[in-house]
Structure formats: structure tokens, C-alpha cells
Amino acid sequence: MLGLIPGRRRIHVGVPLLVGLTRPRLRAVLAHEMGHYSNRDTRLAGITMRGRDAILRTIDALRKGAEGGSASQAFMVRMYLRYARLYMRVSQAVARRQEVAADLVAARTAGRDSTAGALREIPLLHAAFGFATHRRPPPSCCWAEPLWPWSAAAGSSGR
């Protein structure tokens, strides 16, 4: 529960990583994630991320509500924005240190080249998977009319 009560931890590995990464690079990714566990990085990650999300939502609401507000409202908004900036800086600095530590575990476990390759390849896999899942038209079975003029019904293979 938000990292406060110890319990079973799981790593969910998606199909894009299983299909898109070589075995050494997948090993580096898993070592990186296990590095987070061994460094106890995940213990308060849930609270930290929820705190960041809550701050961003609050800032958005304050900005919308502060338009045309009183001087005291504007003062409170400025004070909260200062607190938010501090929270974001501190939590980002902690997150960056945790990522570097997990990268070192991965490099020691899977090797420097495999870890560097995985770090370069994951954003590409993420982008490709996003494109494939959100921008590709549905299969032709879902269309009332054939998608292409050379459909099988027209007796042509399209070549």
C-alpha cells in the first residue's frame, strides 16, 4: 500500500520489450528494475508520484480559479507555487539519483554496452508501440466497405 506496508513486488514486462530487445538488453532492463528493488527505491515511489500528480492538478486548479481573484488569493497561489517548485526539484533530484544507481546495477550485471543499448532502444520501442497501437487502422474485418480498392472481393491481390 503506497510502499508503506511491505508486500510482494512484481515486475511486469510488456510484449514490446520481449519482442524488441535482444536477450542481453532485456537482461539489462531487468537488472535495472531489480536495482530499484535492491536499493529500496520503490518503497516511497507511490507516495512521491501521487504527490507530484496532486501538486500539478492543484496548480492547474489554482491558475483557473485565480483569474480575477483577490490579492490574498494571488498571494496564496504564489506561495503554493513556491512550495510546488521546491517539491518538484527535490523529488526530481532524488529520482535522478535512483535512476543512476539502478543504471549502475544494470551495467554491472548485464554489461556497459548492453545497458547503454537498452537505454537507447527503449524510447524507440515505446514510440513504435504507441504508433502501432494508436495510429494504425483497424483490421479490414471491421470496415463495412473494403479498405483498399483491390480487396479480395474484387478478385485482385493488390499487386
Tab-separated table of N, CA and C in Angstrom:
chain	number	residue	atom	x	y	z
A	1	MET	N	0.838	-1.171	0.000
A	1	MET	CA	0.000	0.000	0.000
A	1	MET	C	0.885	1.237	0.000
A	2	LEU	N	1.055	1.833	-1.150
A	2	LEU	CA	1.856	3.035	-1.359
A	2	LEU	C	3.292	2.871	-0.870
A	3	GLY	N	3.757	1.647	-0.735
A	3	GLY	CA	5.115	1.412	-0.283
A	3	GLY	C	5.296	1.474	1.215
A	4	LEU	N	4.243	1.744	1.963
A	4	LEU	CA	4.373	1.857	3.413
A	4	LEU	C	4.306	0.503	4.103
A	5	ILE	N	3.558	-0.415	3.527
A	5	ILE	CA	3.431	-1.754	4.093
A	5	ILE	C	4.157	-2.716	3.167
A	6	PRO	N	5.141	-3.449	3.696
A	6	PRO	CA	5.889	-4.367	2.834
A	6	PRO	C	4.963	-5.428	2.249
A	7	GLY	N	5.266	-5.830	1.059
A	7	GLY	CA	4.478	-6.860	0.401
A	7	GLY	C	5.211	-7.392	-0.811
A	8	ARG	N	4.541	-8.228	-1.559
A	8	ARG	CA	5.112	-8.833	-2.750
A	8	ARG	C	5.221	-7.781	-3.858
A	9	ARG	N	6.386	-7.731	-4.472
A	9	ARG	CA	6.601	-6.803	-5.577
A	9	ARG	C	6.678	-7.585	-6.873
A	10	ARG	N	6.209	-6.966	-7.942
A	10	ARG	CA	6.195	-7.627	-9.244
A	10	ARG	C	6.752	-6.695	-10.299
A	11	ILE	N	7.373	-7.288	-11.279
A	11	ILE	CA	7.802	-6.546	-12.468
A	11	ILE	C	6.972	-7.076	-13.623
A	12	HIS	N	6.290	-6.185	-14.302
A	12	HIS	CA	5.510	-6.557	-15.481
A	12	HIS	C	6.305	-6.154	-16.711
A	13	VAL	N	6.621	-7.121	-17.545
A	13	VAL	CA	7.389	-6.869	-18.753
A	13	VAL	C	6.440	-6.962	-19.938
A	14	GLY	N	6.382	-5.905	-20.719
A	14	GLY	CA	5.467	-5.855	-21.853
A	14	GLY	C	6.017	-6.544	-23.085
A	15	VAL	N	5.117	-6.855	-23.971
A	15	VAL	CA	5.463	-7.525	-25.227
A	15	VAL	C	6.489	-6.732	-26.040
A	16	PRO	N	6.373	-5.392	-26.139
A	16	PRO	CA	7.374	-4.680	-26.932
A	16	PRO	C	8.808	-4.919	-26.459
A	17	LEU	N	9.019	-5.009	-25.141
A	17	LEU	CA	10.362	-5.281	-24.645
A	17	LEU	C	10.786	-6.714	-24.948
A	18	LEU	N	9.863	-7.653	-24.766
A	18	LEU	CA	10.201	-9.051	-25.017
A	18	LEU	C	10.517	-9.305	-26.487
A	19	VAL	N	9.814	-8.629	-27.356
A	19	VAL	CA	9.993	-8.829	-28.793
A	19	VAL	C	11.112	-7.941	-29.348
A	20	GLY	N	11.219	-6.732	-28.834
A	20	GLY	CA	12.104	-5.752	-29.447
A	20	GLY	C	13.531	-5.727	-28.944
A	21	LEU	N	13.784	-6.269	-27.765
A	21	LEU	CA	15.133	-6.212	-27.209
A	21	LEU	C	15.850	-7.544	-27.379
A	22	THR	N	17.151	-7.464	-27.555
A	22	THR	CA	17.952	-8.685	-27.547
A	22	THR	C	17.996	-9.223	-26.119
A	23	ARG	N	18.413	-10.441	-25.982
A	23	ARG	CA	18.484	-11.052	-24.648
A	23	ARG	C	19.398	-10.268	-23.692
A	24	PRO	N	20.591	-9.855	-24.131
A	24	PRO	CA	21.438	-9.073	-23.215
A	24	PRO	C	20.810	-7.732	-22.818
A	25	ARG	N	20.118	-7.079	-23.748
A	25	ARG	CA	19.494	-5.800	-23.425
A	25	ARG	C	18.292	-5.989	-22.507
A	26	LEU	N	17.533	-7.048	-22.709
A	26	LEU	CA	16.421	-7.346	-21.802
A	26	LEU	C	16.968	-7.650	-20.403
A	27	ARG	N	18.088	-8.355	-20.357
A	27	ARG	CA	18.727	-8.630	-19.062
A	27	ARG	C	19.122	-7.323	-18.378
A	28	ALA	N	19.606	-6.363	-19.151
A	28	ALA	CA	19.980	-5.058	-18.587
A	28	ALA	C	18.751	-4.334	-18.024
A	29	VAL	N	17.629	-4.397	-18.754
A	29	VAL	CA	16.403	-3.745	-18.277
A	29	VAL	C	15.937	-4.383	-16.973
A	30	LEU	N	15.936	-5.701	-16.930
A	30	LEU	CA	15.512	-6.390	-15.709
A	30	LEU	C	16.471	-6.102	-14.550
A	31	ALA	N	17.764	-6.051	-14.838
A	31	ALA	CA	18.735	-5.721	-13.789
A	31	ALA	C	18.512	-4.301	-13.280
A	32	HIS	N	18.191	-3.388	-14.192
A	32	HIS	CA	17.897	-2.003	-13.783
A	32	HIS	C	16.712	-1.984	-12.815
A	33	GLU	N	15.642	-2.671	-13.181
A	33	GLU	CA	14.448	-2.688	-12.318
A	33	GLU	C	14.736	-3.379	-10.990
A	34	MET	N	15.496	-4.464	-11.026
A	34	MET	CA	15.864	-5.133	-9.776
A	34	MET	C	16.780	-4.239	-8.936
A	35	GLY	N	17.558	-3.394	-9.598
A	35	GLY	CA	18.378	-2.421	-8.874
A	35	GLY	C	17.520	-1.469	-8.060
A	36	HIS	N	16.380	-1.074	-8.633
A	36	HIS	CA	15.460	-0.231	-7.862
A	36	HIS	C	14.981	-0.969	-6.620
A	37	TYR	N	14.672	-2.257	-6.768
A	37	TYR	CA	14.205	-3.023	-5.607
A	37	TYR	C	15.310	-3.170	-4.570
A	38	SER	N	16.514	-3.525	-5.020
A	38	SER	CA	17.591	-3.765	-4.057
A	38	SER	C	18.030	-2.480	-3.368
A	39	ASN	N	17.863	-1.326	-4.032
A	39	ASN	CA	18.195	-0.049	-3.411
A	39	ASN	C	17.033	0.528	-2.607
A	40	ARG	N	15.935	-0.205	-2.565
A	40	ARG	CA	14.719	0.204	-1.854
A	40	ARG	C	14.126	1.508	-2.396
A	41	ASP	N	14.326	1.719	-3.699
A	41	ASP	CA	13.800	2.922	-4.345
A	41	ASP	C	12.281	2.903	-4.442
A	42	THR	N	11.714	1.722	-4.521
A	42	THR	CA	10.273	1.611	-4.751
A	42	THR	C	9.462	1.831	-3.486
A	43	ARG	N	10.130	1.905	-2.353
A	43	ARG	CA	9.410	1.966	-1.084
A	43	ARG	C	8.462	3.157	-0.989
A	44	LEU	N	8.906	4.324	-1.388
A	44	LEU	CA	8.066	5.515	-1.287
A	44	LEU	C	7.731	6.119	-2.659
A	45	ALA	N	8.003	5.382	-3.705
A	45	ALA	CA	7.772	5.907	-5.058
A	45	ALA	C	6.296	6.225	-5.297
A	46	GLY	N	5.400	5.401	-4.776
A	46	GLY	CA	3.972	5.636	-4.971
A	46	GLY	C	3.516	6.948	-4.362
A	47	ILE	N	3.981	7.215	-3.155
A	47	ILE	CA	3.604	8.456	-2.485
A	47	ILE	C	4.211	9.658	-3.220
A	48	THR	N	5.452	9.527	-3.616
A	48	THR	CA	6.116	10.630	-4.313
A	48	THR	C	5.410	10.955	-5.618
A	49	MET	N	5.091	9.941	-6.400
A	49	MET	CA	4.426	10.183	-7.688
A	49	MET	C	3.022	10.744	-7.490
A	50	ARG	N	2.309	10.232	-6.507
A	50	ARG	CA	0.971	10.776	-6.238
A	50	ARG	C	1.059	12.219	-5.750
A	51	GLY	N	2.094	12.521	-4.989
A	51	GLY	CA	2.310	13.899	-4.549
A	51	GLY	C	2.575	14.822	-5.726
A	52	ARG	N	3.402	14.380	-6.664
A	52	ARG	CA	3.684	15.190	-7.856
A	52	ARG	C	2.409	15.409	-8.670
A	53	ASP	N	1.640	14.346	-8.856
A	53	ASP	CA	0.381	14.473	-9.612
A	53	ASP	C	-0.585	15.428	-8.920
A	54	ALA	N	-0.692	15.312	-7.597
A	54	ALA	CA	-1.612	16.187	-6.850
A	54	ALA	C	-1.179	17.649	-6.948
A	55	ILE	N	0.115	17.886	-6.880
A	55	ILE	CA	0.609	19.258	-6.993
A	55	ILE	C	0.296	19.836	-8.364
A	56	LEU	N	0.518	19.050	-9.410
A	56	LEU	CA	0.238	19.545	-10.762
A	56	LEU	C	-1.254	19.824	-10.958
A	57	ARG	N	-2.103	18.945	-10.437
A	57	ARG	CA	-3.553	19.186	-10.542
A	57	ARG	C	-3.963	20.424	-9.743
A	58	THR	N	-3.360	20.600	-8.573
A	58	THR	CA	-3.679	21.764	-7.743
A	58	THR	C	-3.244	23.050	-8.427
A	59	ILE	N	-2.061	23.046	-9.010
A	59	ILE	CA	-1.585	24.234	-9.728
A	59	ILE	C	-2.547	24.588	-10.854
A	60	ASP	N	-2.972	23.585	-11.588
A	60	ASP	CA	-3.910	23.825	-12.685
A	60	ASP	C	-5.212	24.434	-12.155
A	61	ALA	N	-5.733	23.882	-11.074
A	61	ALA	CA	-6.983	24.402	-10.495
A	61	ALA	C	-6.792	25.812	-9.941
A	62	LEU	N	-5.655	26.062	-9.298
A	62	LEU	CA	-5.405	27.391	-8.751
A	62	LEU	C	-5.296	28.440	-9.857
A	63	ARG	N	-4.631	28.090	-10.928
A	63	ARG	CA	-4.490	29.046	-12.031
A	63	ARG	C	-5.843	29.367	-12.655
A	64	LYS	N	-6.680	28.358	-12.778
A	64	LYS	CA	-8.017	28.590	-13.346
A	64	LYS	C	-8.870	29.434	-12.394
A	65	GLY	N	-8.740	29.182	-11.088
A	65	GLY	CA	-9.567	29.888	-10.117
A	65	GLY	C	-9.023	31.238	-9.704
A	66	ALA	N	-7.750	31.503	-9.974
A	66	ALA	CA	-7.136	32.751	-9.517
A	66	ALA	C	-7.424	33.931	-10.437
A	67	GLU	N	-7.906	33.644	-11.620
A	67	GLU	CA	-8.180	34.738	-12.552
A	67	GLU	C	-9.266	35.640	-11.977
A	68	GLY	N	-8.939	36.911	-11.825
A	68	GLY	CA	-9.901	37.863	-11.282
A	68	GLY	C	-10.098	37.740	-9.788
A	69	GLY	N	-9.206	37.024	-9.095
A	69	GLY	CA	-9.346	36.844	-7.657
A	69	GLY	C	-8.777	38.012	-6.874
A	70	SER	N	-8.871	37.907	-5.567
A	70	SER	CA	-8.391	38.974	-4.680
A	70	SER	C	-6.877	38.909	-4.542
A	71	ALA	N	-6.326	39.922	-3.900
A	71	ALA	CA	-4.881	39.985	-3.657
A	71	ALA	C	-4.441	38.858	-2.730
A	72	SER	N	-5.279	38.506	-1.763
A	72	SER	CA	-4.914	37.419	-0.845
A	72	SER	C	-4.901	36.077	-1.572
A	73	GLN	N	-5.815	35.887	-2.511
A	73	GLN	CA	-5.798	34.654	-3.309
A	73	GLN	C	-4.530	34.585	-4.151
A	74	ALA	N	-4.163	35.700	-4.770
A	74	ALA	CA	-2.955	35.735	-5.589
A	74	ALA	C	-1.720	35.438	-4.734
A	75	PHE	N	-1.688	35.958	-3.509
A	75	PHE	CA	-0.574	35.695	-2.599
A	75	PHE	C	-0.491	34.203	-2.281
A	76	MET	N	-1.618	33.587	-1.972
A	76	MET	CA	-1.641	32.156	-1.645
A	76	MET	C	-1.189	31.308	-2.844
A	77	VAL	N	-1.611	31.707	-4.019
A	77	VAL	CA	-1.193	30.982	-5.224
A	77	VAL	C	0.324	31.076	-5.379
A	78	ARG	N	0.885	32.264	-5.199
A	78	ARG	CA	2.341	32.422	-5.320
A	78	ARG	C	3.075	31.578	-4.274
A	79	MET	N	2.566	31.544	-3.052
A	79	MET	CA	3.200	30.740	-2.003
A	79	MET	C	3.143	29.246	-2.351
A	80	TYR	N	2.000	28.806	-2.826
A	80	TYR	CA	1.872	27.391	-3.193
A	80	TYR	C	2.791	27.058	-4.359
A	81	LEU	N	2.904	27.951	-5.319
A	81	LEU	CA	3.784	27.708	-6.464
A	81	LEU	C	5.241	27.589	-6.018
A	82	ARG	N	5.641	28.365	-5.024
A	82	ARG	CA	6.997	28.237	-4.490
A	82	ARG	C	7.195	26.871	-3.836
A	83	TYR	N	6.203	26.452	-3.045
A	83	TYR	CA	6.275	25.121	-2.425
A	83	TYR	C	6.333	24.043	-3.501
A	84	ALA	N	5.494	24.169	-4.515
A	84	ALA	CA	5.448	23.175	-5.591
A	84	ALA	C	6.793	23.089	-6.304
A	85	ARG	N	7.400	24.223	-6.577
A	85	ARG	CA	8.700	24.244	-7.249
A	85	ARG	C	9.747	23.514	-6.403
A	86	LEU	N	9.747	23.753	-5.106
A	86	LEU	CA	10.685	23.080	-4.208
A	86	LEU	C	10.436	21.576	-4.193
A	87	TYR	N	9.177	21.171	-4.054
A	87	TYR	CA	8.830	19.742	-4.030
A	87	TYR	C	9.292	19.065	-5.316
A	88	MET	N	9.033	19.704	-6.444
A	88	MET	CA	9.412	19.112	-7.726
A	88	MET	C	10.926	19.004	-7.854
A	89	ARG	N	11.646	20.015	-7.436
A	89	ARG	CA	13.111	19.961	-7.516
A	89	ARG	C	13.674	18.838	-6.657
A	90	VAL	N	13.204	18.757	-5.435
A	90	VAL	CA	13.720	17.736	-4.520
A	90	VAL	C	13.360	16.343	-5.010
A	91	SER	N	12.099	16.129	-5.381
A	91	SER	CA	11.692	14.789	-5.818
A	91	SER	C	12.366	14.406	-7.134
A	92	GLN	N	12.595	15.362	-8.018
A	92	GLN	CA	13.291	15.064	-9.276
A	92	GLN	C	14.753	14.716	-9.023
A	93	ALA	N	15.383	15.419	-8.098
A	93	ALA	CA	16.778	15.120	-7.774
A	93	ALA	C	16.903	13.717	-7.184
A	94	VAL	N	15.992	13.357	-6.310
A	94	VAL	CA	16.005	12.008	-5.720
A	94	VAL	C	15.779	10.964	-6.811
A	95	ALA	N	14.804	11.199	-7.673
A	95	ALA	CA	14.507	10.250	-8.755
A	95	ALA	C	15.713	10.081	-9.681
A	96	ARG	N	16.383	11.174	-9.981
A	96	ARG	CA	17.565	11.096	-10.860
A	96	ARG	C	18.664	10.251	-10.210
A	97	ARG	N	18.917	10.451	-8.925
A	97	ARG	CA	19.929	9.637	-8.233
A	97	ARG	C	19.540	8.164	-8.238
A	98	GLN	N	18.262	7.878	-8.039
A	98	GLN	CA	17.808	6.489	-8.048
A	98	GLN	C	17.988	5.857	-9.428
A	99	GLU	N	17.716	6.607	-10.479
A	99	GLU	CA	17.893	6.080	-11.835
A	99	GLU	C	19.359	5.793	-12.128
A	100	VAL	N	20.237	6.695	-11.710
A	100	VAL	CA	21.671	6.479	-11.928
A	100	VAL	C	22.137	5.237	-11.172
A	101	ALA	N	21.686	5.064	-9.938
A	101	ALA	CA	22.071	3.896	-9.145
A	101	ALA	C	21.568	2.607	-9.798
A	102	ALA	N	20.334	2.624	-10.307
A	102	ALA	CA	19.791	1.437	-10.977
A	102	ALA	C	20.532	1.169	-12.287
A	103	ASP	N	20.930	2.217	-12.993
A	103	ASP	CA	21.723	2.035	-14.214
A	103	ASP	C	23.071	1.388	-13.900
A	104	LEU	N	23.678	1.768	-12.781
A	104	LEU	CA	24.952	1.155	-12.391
A	104	LEU	C	24.790	-0.329	-12.090
A	105	VAL	N	23.691	-0.690	-11.436
A	105	VAL	CA	23.415	-2.107	-11.182
A	105	VAL	C	23.273	-2.851	-12.508
A	106	ALA	N	22.551	-2.260	-13.438
A	106	ALA	CA	22.362	-2.890	-14.749
A	106	ALA	C	23.695	-3.043	-15.471
A	107	ALA	N	24.527	-2.022	-15.444
A	107	ALA	CA	25.817	-2.086	-16.133
A	107	ALA	C	26.724	-3.150	-15.518
A	108	ARG	N	26.689	-3.263	-14.191
A	108	ARG	CA	27.493	-4.291	-13.530
A	108	ARG	C	26.973	-5.687	-13.840
A	109	THR	N	25.665	-5.824	-13.972
A	109	THR	CA	25.058	-7.138	-14.167
A	109	THR	C	25.075	-7.574	-15.629
A	110	ALA	N	24.648	-6.713	-16.520
A	110	ALA	CA	24.484	-7.087	-17.924
A	110	ALA	C	25.578	-6.551	-18.832
A	111	GLY	N	26.408	-5.670	-18.308
A	111	GLY	CA	27.471	-5.095	-19.124
A	111	GLY	C	27.125	-3.683	-19.580
A	112	ARG	N	28.161	-2.898	-19.761
A	112	ARG	CA	28.001	-1.496	-20.126
A	112	ARG	C	27.345	-1.338	-21.492
A	113	ASP	N	27.784	-2.097	-22.481
A	113	ASP	CA	27.253	-1.940	-23.838
A	113	ASP	C	25.786	-2.355	-23.925
A	114	SER	N	25.428	-3.443	-23.277
A	114	SER	CA	24.028	-3.895	-23.296
A	114	SER	C	23.125	-2.882	-22.600
A	115	THR	N	23.599	-2.342	-21.490
A	115	THR	CA	22.802	-1.350	-20.753
A	115	THR	C	22.639	-0.083	-21.578
A	116	ALA	N	23.720	0.397	-22.153
A	116	ALA	CA	23.639	1.605	-22.986
A	116	ALA	C	22.730	1.368	-24.189
A	117	GLY	N	22.837	0.198	-24.803
A	117	GLY	CA	21.979	-0.120	-25.943
A	117	GLY	C	20.509	-0.167	-25.569
A	118	ALA	N	20.218	-0.742	-24.413
A	118	ALA	CA	18.821	-0.799	-23.956
A	118	ALA	C	18.290	0.600	-23.666
A	119	LEU	N	19.114	1.433	-23.046
A	119	LEU	CA	18.683	2.800	-22.747
A	119	LEU	C	18.394	3.591	-24.024
A	120	ARG	N	19.152	3.309	-25.083
A	120	ARG	CA	18.902	3.990	-26.362
A	120	ARG	C	17.690	3.411	-27.080
A	121	GLU	N	17.477	2.116	-26.949
A	121	GLU	CA	16.446	1.436	-27.735
A	121	GLU	C	15.043	1.547	-27.141
A	122	ILE	N	14.919	1.641	-25.841
A	122	ILE	CA	13.598	1.664	-25.202
A	122	ILE	C	12.732	2.826	-25.680
A	123	PRO	N	13.250	4.051	-25.795
A	123	PRO	CA	12.384	5.127	-26.317
A	123	PRO	C	11.889	4.846	-27.739
A	124	LEU	N	12.714	4.201	-28.556
A	124	LEU	CA	12.295	3.854	-29.914
A	124	LEU	C	11.189	2.804	-29.894
A	125	LEU	N	11.345	1.796	-29.028
A	125	LEU	CA	10.307	0.768	-28.905
A	125	LEU	C	9.010	1.379	-28.388
A	126	HIS	N	9.125	2.290	-27.447
A	126	HIS	CA	7.947	2.957	-26.894
A	126	HIS	C	7.211	3.729	-27.992
A	127	ALA	N	7.970	4.472	-28.781
A	127	ALA	CA	7.356	5.251	-29.862
A	127	ALA	C	6.724	4.336	-30.907
A	128	ALA	N	7.415	3.269	-31.276
A	128	ALA	CA	6.882	2.351	-32.286
A	128	ALA	C	5.630	1.655	-31.778
A	129	PHE	N	5.647	1.232	-30.529
A	129	PHE	CA	4.471	0.569	-29.972
A	129	PHE	C	3.291	1.532	-29.891
A	130	GLY	N	3.559	2.760	-29.477
A	130	GLY	CA	2.499	3.770	-29.428
A	130	GLY	C	1.902	4.022	-30.793
A	131	PHE	N	2.756	4.103	-31.809
A	131	PHE	CA	2.264	4.318	-33.170
A	131	PHE	C	1.427	3.128	-33.621
A	132	ALA	N	1.938	1.931	-33.355
A	132	ALA	CA	1.240	0.729	-33.809
A	132	ALA	C	-0.106	0.540	-33.123
A	133	THR	N	-0.202	0.936	-31.866
A	133	THR	CA	-1.450	0.707	-31.140
A	133	THR	C	-2.455	1.833	-31.289
A	134	HIS	N	-2.021	3.026	-31.661
A	134	HIS	CA	-2.952	4.152	-31.685
A	134	HIS	C	-3.190	4.764	-33.056
A	135	ARG	N	-2.354	4.475	-34.037
A	135	ARG	CA	-2.495	5.160	-35.306
A	135	ARG	C	-2.753	4.235	-36.488
A	136	ARG	N	-2.695	2.964	-36.270
A	136	ARG	CA	-2.925	2.022	-37.356
A	136	ARG	C	-4.426	1.812	-37.517
A	137	PRO	N	-4.908	1.750	-38.737
A	137	PRO	CA	-6.343	1.495	-38.907
A	137	PRO	C	-6.697	0.095	-38.405
A	138	PRO	N	-7.927	-0.105	-37.985
A	138	PRO	CA	-8.326	-1.437	-37.528
A	138	PRO	C	-8.272	-2.432	-38.676
A	139	PRO	N	-8.286	-3.720	-38.363
A	139	PRO	CA	-8.252	-4.725	-39.434
A	139	PRO	C	-9.430	-4.546	-40.387
A	140	SER	N	-9.251	-5.012	-41.618
A	140	SER	CA	-10.281	-4.807	-42.642
A	140	SER	C	-11.605	-5.484	-42.283
A	141	CYS	N	-11.587	-6.454	-41.390
A	141	CYS	CA	-12.826	-7.122	-41.000
A	141	CYS	C	-13.777	-6.164	-40.287
A	142	CYS	N	-13.248	-5.049	-39.797
A	142	CYS	CA	-14.067	-4.092	-39.060
A	142	CYS	C	-14.685	-3.031	-39.949
A	143	TRP	N	-14.328	-2.987	-41.204
A	143	TRP	CA	-14.829	-1.972	-42.114
A	143	TRP	C	-16.039	-2.488	-42.857
A	144	ALA	N	-17.038	-1.636	-43.038
A	144	ALA	CA	-18.224	-2.018	-43.813
A	144	ALA	C	-17.857	-2.174	-45.280
A	145	GLU	N	-17.017	-1.276	-45.780
A	145	GLU	CA	-16.549	-1.324	-47.157
A	145	GLU	C	-15.085	-1.737	-47.140
A	146	PRO	N	-14.592	-2.330	-48.212
A	146	PRO	CA	-13.169	-2.687	-48.250
A	146	PRO	C	-12.293	-1.452	-48.071
A	147	LEU	N	-11.210	-1.612	-47.339
A	147	LEU	CA	-10.302	-0.506	-47.086
A	147	LEU	C	-9.554	-0.115	-48.355
A	148	TRP	N	-9.193	-1.086	-49.154
A	148	TRP	CA	-8.426	-0.843	-50.371
A	148	TRP	C	-9.265	-1.216	-51.582
A	149	PRO	N	-9.079	-0.537	-52.703
A	149	PRO	CA	-9.863	-0.862	-53.895
A	149	PRO	C	-9.524	-2.237	-54.455
A	150	TRP	N	-8.402	-2.800	-54.116
A	150	TRP	CA	-8.002	-4.098	-54.625
A	150	TRP	C	-8.255	-5.218	-53.616
A	151	SER	N	-9.390	-5.137	-52.932
A	151	SER	CA	-9.725	-6.140	-51.907
A	151	SER	C	-9.908	-7.513	-52.543
A	152	ALA	N	-9.898	-8.511	-51.708
A	152	ALA	CA	-10.057	-9.887	-52.188
A	152	ALA	C	-11.396	-10.059	-52.904
A	153	ALA	N	-12.411	-9.283	-52.480
A	153	ALA	CA	-13.723	-9.368	-53.120
A	153	ALA	C	-13.650	-8.917	-54.580
A	154	ALA	N	-12.718	-8.028	-54.883
A	154	ALA	CA	-12.577	-7.539	-56.256
A	154	ALA	C	-11.770	-8.508	-57.094
A	155	GLY	N	-11.249	-9.558	-56.470
A	155	GLY	CA	-10.520	-10.590	-57.201
A	155	GLY	C	-9.076	-10.256	-57.486
A	156	SER	N	-8.501	-9.283	-56.799
A	156	SER	CA	-7.110	-8.919	-57.010
A	156	SER	C	-6.379	-8.999	-55.694
A	157	SER	N	-5.123	-9.358	-55.746
A	157	SER	CA	-4.323	-9.440	-54.523
A	157	SER	C	-3.708	-8.100	-54.166
A	158	GLY	N	-3.871	-7.110	-55.040
A	158	GLY	CA	-3.326	-5.789	-54.736
A	158	GLY	C	-1.923	-5.591	-55.236
A	159	ARG	N	-1.415	-6.527	-56.004
A	159	ARG	CA	-0.033	-6.395	-56.504
A	159	ARG	C	-0.015	-6.186	-57.973
